[in-house]
Coordinates of C-alpha atoms (C1' of nucleotides) in Angstrom, one line a residue:
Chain A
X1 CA 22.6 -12.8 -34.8
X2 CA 19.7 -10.4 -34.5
X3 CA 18.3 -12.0 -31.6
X4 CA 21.3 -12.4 -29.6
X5 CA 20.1 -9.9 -27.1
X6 CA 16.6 -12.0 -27.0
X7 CA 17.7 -15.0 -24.2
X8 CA 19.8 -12.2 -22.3
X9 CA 16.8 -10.1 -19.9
X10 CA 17.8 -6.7 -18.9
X11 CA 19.8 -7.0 -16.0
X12 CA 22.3 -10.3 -17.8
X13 CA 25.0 -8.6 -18.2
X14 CA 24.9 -7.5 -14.6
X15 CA 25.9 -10.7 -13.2
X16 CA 29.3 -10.1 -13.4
X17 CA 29.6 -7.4 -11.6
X18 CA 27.0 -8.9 -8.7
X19 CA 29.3 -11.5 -8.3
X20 CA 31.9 -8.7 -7.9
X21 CA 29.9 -6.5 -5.5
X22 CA 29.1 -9.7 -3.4
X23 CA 32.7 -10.4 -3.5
X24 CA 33.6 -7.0 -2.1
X25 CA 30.6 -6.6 0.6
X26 CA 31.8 -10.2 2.1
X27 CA 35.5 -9.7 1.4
X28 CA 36.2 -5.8 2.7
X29 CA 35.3 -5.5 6.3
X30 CA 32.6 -2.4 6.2
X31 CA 31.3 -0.1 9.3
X32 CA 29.0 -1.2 12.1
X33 CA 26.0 0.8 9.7
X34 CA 26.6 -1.1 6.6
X35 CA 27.5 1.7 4.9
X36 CA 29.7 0.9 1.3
X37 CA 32.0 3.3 -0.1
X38 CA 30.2 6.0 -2.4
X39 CA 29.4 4.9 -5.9
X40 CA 31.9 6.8 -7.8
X41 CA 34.3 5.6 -5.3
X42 CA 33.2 1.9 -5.4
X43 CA 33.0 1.8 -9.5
X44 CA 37.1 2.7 -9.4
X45 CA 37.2 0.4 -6.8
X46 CA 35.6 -2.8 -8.8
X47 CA 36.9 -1.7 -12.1
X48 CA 34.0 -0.7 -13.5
X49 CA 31.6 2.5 -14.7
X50 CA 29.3 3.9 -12.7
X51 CA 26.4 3.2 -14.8
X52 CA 26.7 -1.0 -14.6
X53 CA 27.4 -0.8 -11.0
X54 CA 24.6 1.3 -10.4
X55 CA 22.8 -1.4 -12.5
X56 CA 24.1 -4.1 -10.0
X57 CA 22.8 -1.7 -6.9
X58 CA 19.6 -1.1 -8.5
X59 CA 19.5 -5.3 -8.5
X60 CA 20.2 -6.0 -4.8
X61 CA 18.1 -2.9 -3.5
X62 CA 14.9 -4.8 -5.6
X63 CA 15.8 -7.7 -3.8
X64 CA 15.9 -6.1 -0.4
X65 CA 19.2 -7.0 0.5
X66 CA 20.4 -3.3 0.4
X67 CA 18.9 0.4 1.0
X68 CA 20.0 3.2 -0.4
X69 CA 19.1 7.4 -0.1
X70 CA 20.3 10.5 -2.1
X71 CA 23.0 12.2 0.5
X72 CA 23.3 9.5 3.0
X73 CA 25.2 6.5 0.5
X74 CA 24.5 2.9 0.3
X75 CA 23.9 0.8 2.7
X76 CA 24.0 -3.0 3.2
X77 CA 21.3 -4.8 5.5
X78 CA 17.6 -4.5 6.1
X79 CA 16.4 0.1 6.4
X80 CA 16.6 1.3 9.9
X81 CA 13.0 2.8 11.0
X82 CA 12.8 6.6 10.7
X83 CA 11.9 8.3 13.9
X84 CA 8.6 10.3 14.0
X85 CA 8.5 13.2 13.8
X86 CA 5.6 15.0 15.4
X87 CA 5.4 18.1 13.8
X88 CA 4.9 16.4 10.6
X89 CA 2.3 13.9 11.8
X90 CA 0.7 16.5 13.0
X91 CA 0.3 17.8 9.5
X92 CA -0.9 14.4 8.1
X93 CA -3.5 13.7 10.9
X94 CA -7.1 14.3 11.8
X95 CA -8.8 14.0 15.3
X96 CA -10.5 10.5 13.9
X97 CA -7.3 9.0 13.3
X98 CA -6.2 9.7 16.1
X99 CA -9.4 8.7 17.9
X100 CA -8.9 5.5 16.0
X101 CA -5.3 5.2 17.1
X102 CA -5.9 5.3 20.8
X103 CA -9.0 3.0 20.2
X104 CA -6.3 0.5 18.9
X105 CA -3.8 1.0 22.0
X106 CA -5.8 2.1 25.3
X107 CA -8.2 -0.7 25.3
X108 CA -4.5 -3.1 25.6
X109 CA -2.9 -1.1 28.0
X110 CA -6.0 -1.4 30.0
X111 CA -6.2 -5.0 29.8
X112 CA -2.4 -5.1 31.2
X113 CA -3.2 -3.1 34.1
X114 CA -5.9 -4.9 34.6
X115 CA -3.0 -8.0 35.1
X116 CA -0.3 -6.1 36.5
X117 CA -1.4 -2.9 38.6
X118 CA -0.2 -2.7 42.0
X119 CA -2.6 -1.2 44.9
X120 CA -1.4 2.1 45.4
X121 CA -1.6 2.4 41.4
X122 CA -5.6 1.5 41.8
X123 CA -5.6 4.0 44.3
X124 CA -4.5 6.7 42.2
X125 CA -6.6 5.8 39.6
X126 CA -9.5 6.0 41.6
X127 CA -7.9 9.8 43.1
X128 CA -7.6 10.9 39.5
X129 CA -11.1 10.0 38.6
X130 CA -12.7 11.7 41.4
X131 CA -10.5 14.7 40.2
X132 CA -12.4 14.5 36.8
X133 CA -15.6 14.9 38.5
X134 CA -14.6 17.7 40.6
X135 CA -13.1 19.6 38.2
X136 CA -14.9 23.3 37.7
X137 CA -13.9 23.6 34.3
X138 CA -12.8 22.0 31.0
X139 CA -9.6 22.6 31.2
X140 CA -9.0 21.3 34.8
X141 CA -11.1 18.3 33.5
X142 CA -9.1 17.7 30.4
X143 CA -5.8 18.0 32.4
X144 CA -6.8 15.3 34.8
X145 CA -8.9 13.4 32.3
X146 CA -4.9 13.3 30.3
X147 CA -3.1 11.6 33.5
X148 CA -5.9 9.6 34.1
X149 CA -5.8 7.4 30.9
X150 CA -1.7 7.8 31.7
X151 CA -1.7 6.4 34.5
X152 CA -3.7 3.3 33.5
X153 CA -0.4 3.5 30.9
X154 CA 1.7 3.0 34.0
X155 CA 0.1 0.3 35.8
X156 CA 0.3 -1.7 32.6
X157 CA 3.8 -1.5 33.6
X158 CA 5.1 -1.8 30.0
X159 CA 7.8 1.3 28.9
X160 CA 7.0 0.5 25.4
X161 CA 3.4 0.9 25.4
X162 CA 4.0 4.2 27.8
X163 CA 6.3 5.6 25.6
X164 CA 3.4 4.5 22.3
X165 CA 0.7 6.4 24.3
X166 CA 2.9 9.2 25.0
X167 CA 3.9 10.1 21.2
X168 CA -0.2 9.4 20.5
X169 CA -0.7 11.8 23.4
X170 CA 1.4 14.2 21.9
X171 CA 0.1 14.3 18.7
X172 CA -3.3 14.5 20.0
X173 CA -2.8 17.6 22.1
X174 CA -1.6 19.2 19.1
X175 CA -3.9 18.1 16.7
X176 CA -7.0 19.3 19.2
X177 CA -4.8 22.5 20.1
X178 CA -6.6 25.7 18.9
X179 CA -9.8 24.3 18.7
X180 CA -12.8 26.3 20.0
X181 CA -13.7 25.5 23.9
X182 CA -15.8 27.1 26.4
X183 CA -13.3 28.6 28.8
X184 CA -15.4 29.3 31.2
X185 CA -18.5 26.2 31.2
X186 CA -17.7 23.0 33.1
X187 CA -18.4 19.5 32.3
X188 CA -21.9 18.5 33.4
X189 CA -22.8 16.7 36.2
X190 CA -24.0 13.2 33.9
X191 CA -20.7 13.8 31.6
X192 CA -20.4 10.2 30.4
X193 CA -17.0 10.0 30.7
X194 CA -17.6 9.9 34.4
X195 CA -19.1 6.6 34.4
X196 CA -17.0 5.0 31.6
X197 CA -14.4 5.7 33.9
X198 CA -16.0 4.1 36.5
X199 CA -16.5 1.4 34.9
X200 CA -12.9 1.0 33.7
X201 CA -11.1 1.5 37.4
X202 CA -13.9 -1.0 38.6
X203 CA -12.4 -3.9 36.1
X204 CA -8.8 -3.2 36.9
X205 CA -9.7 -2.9 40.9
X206 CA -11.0 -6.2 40.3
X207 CA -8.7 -7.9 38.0
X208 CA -10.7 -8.4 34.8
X209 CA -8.7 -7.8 32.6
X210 CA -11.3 -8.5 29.4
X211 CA -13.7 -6.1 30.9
X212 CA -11.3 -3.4 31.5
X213 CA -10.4 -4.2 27.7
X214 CA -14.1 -3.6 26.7
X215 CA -14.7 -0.7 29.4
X216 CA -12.0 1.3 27.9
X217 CA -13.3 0.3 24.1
X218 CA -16.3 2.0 25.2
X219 CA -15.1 4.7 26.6
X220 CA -13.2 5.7 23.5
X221 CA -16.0 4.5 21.2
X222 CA -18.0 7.1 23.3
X223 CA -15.8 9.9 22.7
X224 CA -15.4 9.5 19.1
X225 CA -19.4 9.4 18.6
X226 CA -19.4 12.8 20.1
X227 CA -16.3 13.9 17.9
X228 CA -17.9 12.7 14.6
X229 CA -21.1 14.1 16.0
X230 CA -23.3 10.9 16.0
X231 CA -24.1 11.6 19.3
X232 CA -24.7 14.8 21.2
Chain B
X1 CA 15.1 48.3 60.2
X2 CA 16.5 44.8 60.8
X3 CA 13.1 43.1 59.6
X4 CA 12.2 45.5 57.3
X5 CA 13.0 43.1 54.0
X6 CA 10.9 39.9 56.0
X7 CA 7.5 41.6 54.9
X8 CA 8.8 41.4 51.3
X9 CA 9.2 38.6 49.7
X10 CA 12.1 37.7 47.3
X11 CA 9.6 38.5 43.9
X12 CA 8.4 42.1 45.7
X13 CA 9.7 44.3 43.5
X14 CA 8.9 42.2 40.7
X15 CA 5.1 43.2 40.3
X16 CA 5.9 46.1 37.9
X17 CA 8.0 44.2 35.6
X18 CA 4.6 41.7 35.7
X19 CA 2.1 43.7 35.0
X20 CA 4.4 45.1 32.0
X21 CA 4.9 41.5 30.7
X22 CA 1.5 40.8 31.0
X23 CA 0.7 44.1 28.7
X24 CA 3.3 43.1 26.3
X25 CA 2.3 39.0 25.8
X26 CA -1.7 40.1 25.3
X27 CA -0.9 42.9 23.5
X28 CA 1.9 42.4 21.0
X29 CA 0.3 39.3 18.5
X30 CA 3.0 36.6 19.4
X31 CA 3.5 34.1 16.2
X32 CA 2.0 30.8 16.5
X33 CA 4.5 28.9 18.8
X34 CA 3.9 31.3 21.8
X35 CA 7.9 32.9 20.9
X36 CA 8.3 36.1 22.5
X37 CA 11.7 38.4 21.4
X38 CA 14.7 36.9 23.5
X39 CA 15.5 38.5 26.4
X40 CA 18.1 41.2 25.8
X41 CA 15.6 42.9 22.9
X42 CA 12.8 42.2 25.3
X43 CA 14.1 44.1 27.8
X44 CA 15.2 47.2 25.9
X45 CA 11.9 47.2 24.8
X46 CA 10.1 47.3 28.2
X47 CA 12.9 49.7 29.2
X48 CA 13.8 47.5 31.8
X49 CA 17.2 45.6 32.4
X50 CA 17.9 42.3 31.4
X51 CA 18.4 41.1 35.1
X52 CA 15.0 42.5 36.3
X53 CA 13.2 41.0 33.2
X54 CA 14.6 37.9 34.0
X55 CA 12.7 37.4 37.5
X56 CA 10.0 38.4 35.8
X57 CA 9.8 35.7 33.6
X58 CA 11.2 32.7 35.7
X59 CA 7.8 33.6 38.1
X60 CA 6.0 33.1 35.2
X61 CA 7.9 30.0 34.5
X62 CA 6.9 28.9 38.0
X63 CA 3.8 29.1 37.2
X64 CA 3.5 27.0 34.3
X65 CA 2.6 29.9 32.2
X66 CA 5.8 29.7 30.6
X67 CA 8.7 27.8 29.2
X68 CA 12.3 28.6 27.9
X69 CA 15.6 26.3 26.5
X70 CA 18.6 27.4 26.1
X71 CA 18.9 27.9 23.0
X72 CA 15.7 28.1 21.8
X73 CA 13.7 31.2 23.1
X74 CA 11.1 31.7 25.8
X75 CA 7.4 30.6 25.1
X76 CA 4.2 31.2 26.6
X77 CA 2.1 28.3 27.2
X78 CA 2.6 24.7 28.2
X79 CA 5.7 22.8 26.8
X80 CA 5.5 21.0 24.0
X81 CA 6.1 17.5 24.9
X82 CA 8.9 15.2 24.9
X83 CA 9.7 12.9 22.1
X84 CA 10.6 9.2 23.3
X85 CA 14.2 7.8 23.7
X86 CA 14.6 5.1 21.7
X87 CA 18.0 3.9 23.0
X88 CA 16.8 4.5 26.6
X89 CA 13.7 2.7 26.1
X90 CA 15.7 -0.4 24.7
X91 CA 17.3 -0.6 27.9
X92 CA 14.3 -0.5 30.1
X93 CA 12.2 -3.3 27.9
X94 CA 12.8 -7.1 27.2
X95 CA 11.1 -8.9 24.3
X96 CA 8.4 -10.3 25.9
X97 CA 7.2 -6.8 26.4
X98 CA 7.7 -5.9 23.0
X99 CA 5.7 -9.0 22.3
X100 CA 2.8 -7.4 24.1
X101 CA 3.1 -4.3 22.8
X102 CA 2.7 -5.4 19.3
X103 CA -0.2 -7.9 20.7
X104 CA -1.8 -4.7 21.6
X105 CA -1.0 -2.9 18.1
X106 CA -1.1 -4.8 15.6
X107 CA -4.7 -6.8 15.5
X108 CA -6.5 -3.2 15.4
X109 CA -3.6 -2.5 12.3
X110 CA -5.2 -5.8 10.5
X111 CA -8.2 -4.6 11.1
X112 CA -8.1 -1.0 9.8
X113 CA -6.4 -2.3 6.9
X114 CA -9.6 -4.5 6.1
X115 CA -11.4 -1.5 5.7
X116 CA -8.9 0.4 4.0
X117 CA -6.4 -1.7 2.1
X118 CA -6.5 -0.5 -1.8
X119 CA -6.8 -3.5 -4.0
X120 CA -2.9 -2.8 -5.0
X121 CA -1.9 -2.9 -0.9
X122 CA -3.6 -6.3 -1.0
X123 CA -1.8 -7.2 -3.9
X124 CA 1.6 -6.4 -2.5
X125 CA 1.0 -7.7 0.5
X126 CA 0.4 -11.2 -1.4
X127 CA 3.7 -11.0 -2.9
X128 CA 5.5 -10.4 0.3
X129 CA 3.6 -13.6 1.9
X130 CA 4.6 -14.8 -1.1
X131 CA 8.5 -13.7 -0.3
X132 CA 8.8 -14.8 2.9
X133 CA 7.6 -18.4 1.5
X134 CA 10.2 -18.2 -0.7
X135 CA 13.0 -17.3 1.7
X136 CA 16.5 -19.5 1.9
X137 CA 17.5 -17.8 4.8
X138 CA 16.2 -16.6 8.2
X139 CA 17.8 -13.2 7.5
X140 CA 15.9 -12.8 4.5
X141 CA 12.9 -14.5 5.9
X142 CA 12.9 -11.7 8.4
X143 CA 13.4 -8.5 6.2
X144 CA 10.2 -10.0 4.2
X145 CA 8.5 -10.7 7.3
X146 CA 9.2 -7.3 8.7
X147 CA 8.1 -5.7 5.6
X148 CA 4.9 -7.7 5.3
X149 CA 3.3 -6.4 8.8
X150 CA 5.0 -2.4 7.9
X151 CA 2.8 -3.2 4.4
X152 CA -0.5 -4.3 6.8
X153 CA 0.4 -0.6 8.6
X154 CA 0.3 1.0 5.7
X155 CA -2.6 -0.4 4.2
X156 CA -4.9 1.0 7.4
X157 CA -4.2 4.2 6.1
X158 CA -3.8 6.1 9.1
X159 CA -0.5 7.8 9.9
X160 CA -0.5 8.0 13.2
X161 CA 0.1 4.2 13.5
X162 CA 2.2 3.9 11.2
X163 CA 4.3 5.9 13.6
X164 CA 3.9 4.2 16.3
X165 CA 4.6 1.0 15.3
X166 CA 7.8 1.9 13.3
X167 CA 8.4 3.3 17.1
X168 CA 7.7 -0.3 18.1
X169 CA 9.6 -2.1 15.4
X170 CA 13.0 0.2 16.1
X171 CA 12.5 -1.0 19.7
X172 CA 12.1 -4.2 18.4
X173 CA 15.3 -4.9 16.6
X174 CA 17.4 -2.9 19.0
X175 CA 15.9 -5.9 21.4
X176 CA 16.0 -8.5 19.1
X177 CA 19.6 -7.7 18.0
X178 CA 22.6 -9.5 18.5
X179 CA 20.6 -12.7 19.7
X180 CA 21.7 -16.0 18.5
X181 CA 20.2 -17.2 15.2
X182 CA 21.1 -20.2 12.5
X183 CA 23.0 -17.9 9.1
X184 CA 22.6 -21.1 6.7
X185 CA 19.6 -22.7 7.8
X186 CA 16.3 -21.8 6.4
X187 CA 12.9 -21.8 7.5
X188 CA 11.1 -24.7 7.4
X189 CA 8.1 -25.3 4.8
X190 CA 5.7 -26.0 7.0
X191 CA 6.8 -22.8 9.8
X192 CA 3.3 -22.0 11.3
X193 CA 3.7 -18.0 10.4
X194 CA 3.0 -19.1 6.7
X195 CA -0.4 -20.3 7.3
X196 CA -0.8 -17.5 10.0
X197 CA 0.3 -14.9 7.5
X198 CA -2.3 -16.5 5.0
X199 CA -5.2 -16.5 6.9
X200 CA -4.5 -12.6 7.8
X201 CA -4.2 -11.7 3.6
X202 CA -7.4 -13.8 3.4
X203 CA -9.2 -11.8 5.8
X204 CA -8.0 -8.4 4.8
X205 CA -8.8 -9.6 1.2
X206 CA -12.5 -10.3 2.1
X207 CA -12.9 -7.2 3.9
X208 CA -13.1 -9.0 7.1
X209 CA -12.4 -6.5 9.9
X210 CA -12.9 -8.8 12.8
X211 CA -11.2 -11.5 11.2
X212 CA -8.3 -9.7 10.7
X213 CA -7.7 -8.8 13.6
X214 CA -8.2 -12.3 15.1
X215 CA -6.1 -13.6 12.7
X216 CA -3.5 -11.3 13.6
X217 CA -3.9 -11.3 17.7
X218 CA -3.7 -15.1 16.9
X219 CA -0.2 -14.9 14.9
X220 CA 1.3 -12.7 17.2
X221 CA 0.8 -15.3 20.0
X222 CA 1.7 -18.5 18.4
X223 CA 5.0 -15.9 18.2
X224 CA 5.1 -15.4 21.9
X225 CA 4.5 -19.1 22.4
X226 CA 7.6 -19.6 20.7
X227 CA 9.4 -17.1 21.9
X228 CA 8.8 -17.9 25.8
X229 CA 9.0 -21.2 24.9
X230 CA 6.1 -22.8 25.8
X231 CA 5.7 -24.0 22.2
X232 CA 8.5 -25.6 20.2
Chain C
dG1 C1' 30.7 44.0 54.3
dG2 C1' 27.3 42.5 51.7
dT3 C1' 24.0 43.1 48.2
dC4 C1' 22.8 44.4 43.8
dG5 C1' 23.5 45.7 39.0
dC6 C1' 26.4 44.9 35.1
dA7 C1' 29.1 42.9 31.6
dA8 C1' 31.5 39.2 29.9
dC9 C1' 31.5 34.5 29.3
dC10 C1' 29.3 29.6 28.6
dA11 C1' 26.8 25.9 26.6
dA12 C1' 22.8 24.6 24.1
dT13 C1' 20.4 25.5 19.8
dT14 C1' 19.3 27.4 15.6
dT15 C1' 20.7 29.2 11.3
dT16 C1' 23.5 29.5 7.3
dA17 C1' 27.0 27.8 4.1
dT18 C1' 29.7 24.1 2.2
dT19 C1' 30.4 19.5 0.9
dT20 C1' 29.0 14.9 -0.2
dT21 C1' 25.9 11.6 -2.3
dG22 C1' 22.5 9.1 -5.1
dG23 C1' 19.4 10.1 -9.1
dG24 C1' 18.7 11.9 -13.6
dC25 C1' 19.3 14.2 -18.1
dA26 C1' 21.4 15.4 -22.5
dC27 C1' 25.0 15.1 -25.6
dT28 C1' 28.3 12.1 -28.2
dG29 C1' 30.5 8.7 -30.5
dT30 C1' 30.2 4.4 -32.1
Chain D
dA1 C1' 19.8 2.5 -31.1
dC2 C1' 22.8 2.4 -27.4
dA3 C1' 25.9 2.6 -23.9
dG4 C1' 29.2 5.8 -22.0
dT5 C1' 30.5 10.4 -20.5
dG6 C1' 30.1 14.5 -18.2
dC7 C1' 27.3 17.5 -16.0
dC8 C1' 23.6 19.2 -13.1
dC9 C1' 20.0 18.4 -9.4
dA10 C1' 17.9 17.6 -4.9
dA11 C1' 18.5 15.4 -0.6
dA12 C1' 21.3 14.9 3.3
dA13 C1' 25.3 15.3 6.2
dT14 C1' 28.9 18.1 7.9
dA15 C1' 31.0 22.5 9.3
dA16 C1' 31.0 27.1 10.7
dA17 C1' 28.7 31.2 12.3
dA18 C1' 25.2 33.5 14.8
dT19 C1' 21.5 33.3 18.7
dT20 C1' 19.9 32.7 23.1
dG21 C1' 18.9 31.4 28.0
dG22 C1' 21.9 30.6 32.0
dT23 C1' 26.0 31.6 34.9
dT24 C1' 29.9 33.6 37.0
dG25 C1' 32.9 37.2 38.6
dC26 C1' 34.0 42.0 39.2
dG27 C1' 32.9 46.4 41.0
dA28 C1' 29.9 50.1 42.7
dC29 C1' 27.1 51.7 46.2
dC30 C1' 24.7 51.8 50.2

DNA sequence: GGTCGCAACCAATTTTATTTTGGGCACTGT
DNA sequence: ACAGTGCCCAAAATAAAATTGGTTGCGACC
């Protein structure tokens, strides 16, 4: 009698009331969301105390098969993502990261518009980049530096990957925001941006996709030496 | 007398009210987001009335020095940008561009998480392999599945991506949803994402950066082979 | 008579307060 | 010991009130 409880684990006497919750989730017909009635509500419902069906809960959530969060109630079927939330990215981010972020999405989009850019789209590219050069100051420089990679976005012609850049974008601009610049200098004449992008509107101009991959890989590798300060 | 308002343009008598903002905006310290006192205190406080302050500020919303909601306030400097629209991008995308998009992400994900990936992350991503082995049904198959690749996102340690490709994933099942697919079968023991998922916890395990990320860019397109059907 | 100032009104947004919900603790009775 | 009970807590949703930029209509004044 003393080990009664031995061959019985934890959760046994939860059984029953899984077969009742699994009863009740197939049997009552339950929102679009999921969403099951709130526990105090439910435990009246199934006959039961609060505690064992939490027990049940507890149960299914550990096998995935239900989510659950303090104020919003229980819900049956896989989490839905969270939205980000820029503001607090911004908090948890550093200009590597996000260096190491666009290394991980540019060079992609790059090799798509390598595939799918349309003339006029080179063309622009190729405007945009002369811009850079002429630019008399950082800030013009950044601003058209900042439509040239989005354009390369565009040609790739792939709203998911825009949309991607644009939330990286975001967070970059405020991450970098307040950080000391020369207002009044200009990028020098052998910036080496100017030739990475060279390089880059030269492999999508001629469709190659792997080297407009690699050109843009550079690029980025480029910029991040000069971030971490491996280069000058 | 007829032409004598032709000589002055529409923002004439504006100048005075300009030169007062101006004073105010570098004089007054401004908190951090650029939020100046809404309109009806700002104009008691330039002595001015609400109207005139008003063309004032939307000339120096024309030029981009400036931006106001409704709502919100008026700010000085450029607007913050806009966060994407996940139910608008659904609409706009089709899953063989989400299948890119994740071609594009993901690899660089695997290999970040060689790098960084705690021996515990390695560990847990194991057990979902494990999981998704185990699985009786597709729908459970999945939720491990989807779970296995957020665990490689998490395991690169860097927020940012993490971001984006919950982005990606939202976009993902929003496209995915409502698609035909088998409730009581299962997936076969020898599905080719079991191997594929090996060789990627292999790689990460032994710190192989590279590998990773060739093991992963490899996975994702024996998935688009499937998907487009040009595999079985 | 038409042009300009003025005030009230409007809709978008934030802020504040209230309610609901899952999670957790301490006491109690067996 | 141990489960049950009641209660409180923090997170989140919901509701209500207060702000704020934008708009319209009325009237005064040239």
């Amino acid at each position: 009698m003393m080990d009664q409880k031995a061959p019985t684990p934890p959760d046994a006497d939860v059984s029953g009331v899984l077969t009742q919750l699994y009863g009740y989730i197939t049997a009552a017909q339950l929102p679009d969301d999921g969403r099951l009635p709130p526990e105090r509500e439910l435990a009246e419902l199934l006959g039961v105390k609060r505690t064992e069906l939490r027990k049940g809960l507890a149960a299914l959530e550990r096998e995935g098969q239900l989510w659950r969060h303090v104020g919003k109630g229980t819900f049956v079927g896989p989490k839905p993502p969270q939205l980000v939330d820029i503001a607090d990215l911004v908090q948890r981010s550093n200009p590597v990261q996000v260096m190491k972020a666009r290394i991980g999405l540019e060079p992609e989009l790059s090799r798509l518009a390598a595939i799918n850019a349309t003339v006029a789209e080179i063309a622009t590219l190729a405007e945009l980049n002369a811009s850079c050069r002429a630019a008399t100051s950082w800030r013009e420089y950044e601003a058209y530096d900042a439509r040239f990679h989005h354009q390369i976005a565009e040609a790739a012609h792939n709203p998911i990957l825009i949309a991607l850049l644009e939330t990286l974008n975001a967070v970059r601009r405020a991450v970098t925001w307040g950080r000391p610049r020369p207002s009044h200098s200009s990028p020098p004449a052998d910036h080496h941006s100017f030739e990475d992008h060279d390089r880059i509107v030269d492999a999508i101009a001629h469709r190659e996709p792997g080297g407009a991959a690699d050109a843009m890989r550079r690029h980025l590798q480029n910029v991040e030496d000069r971030l971490i300060g491996r280069a000058p």
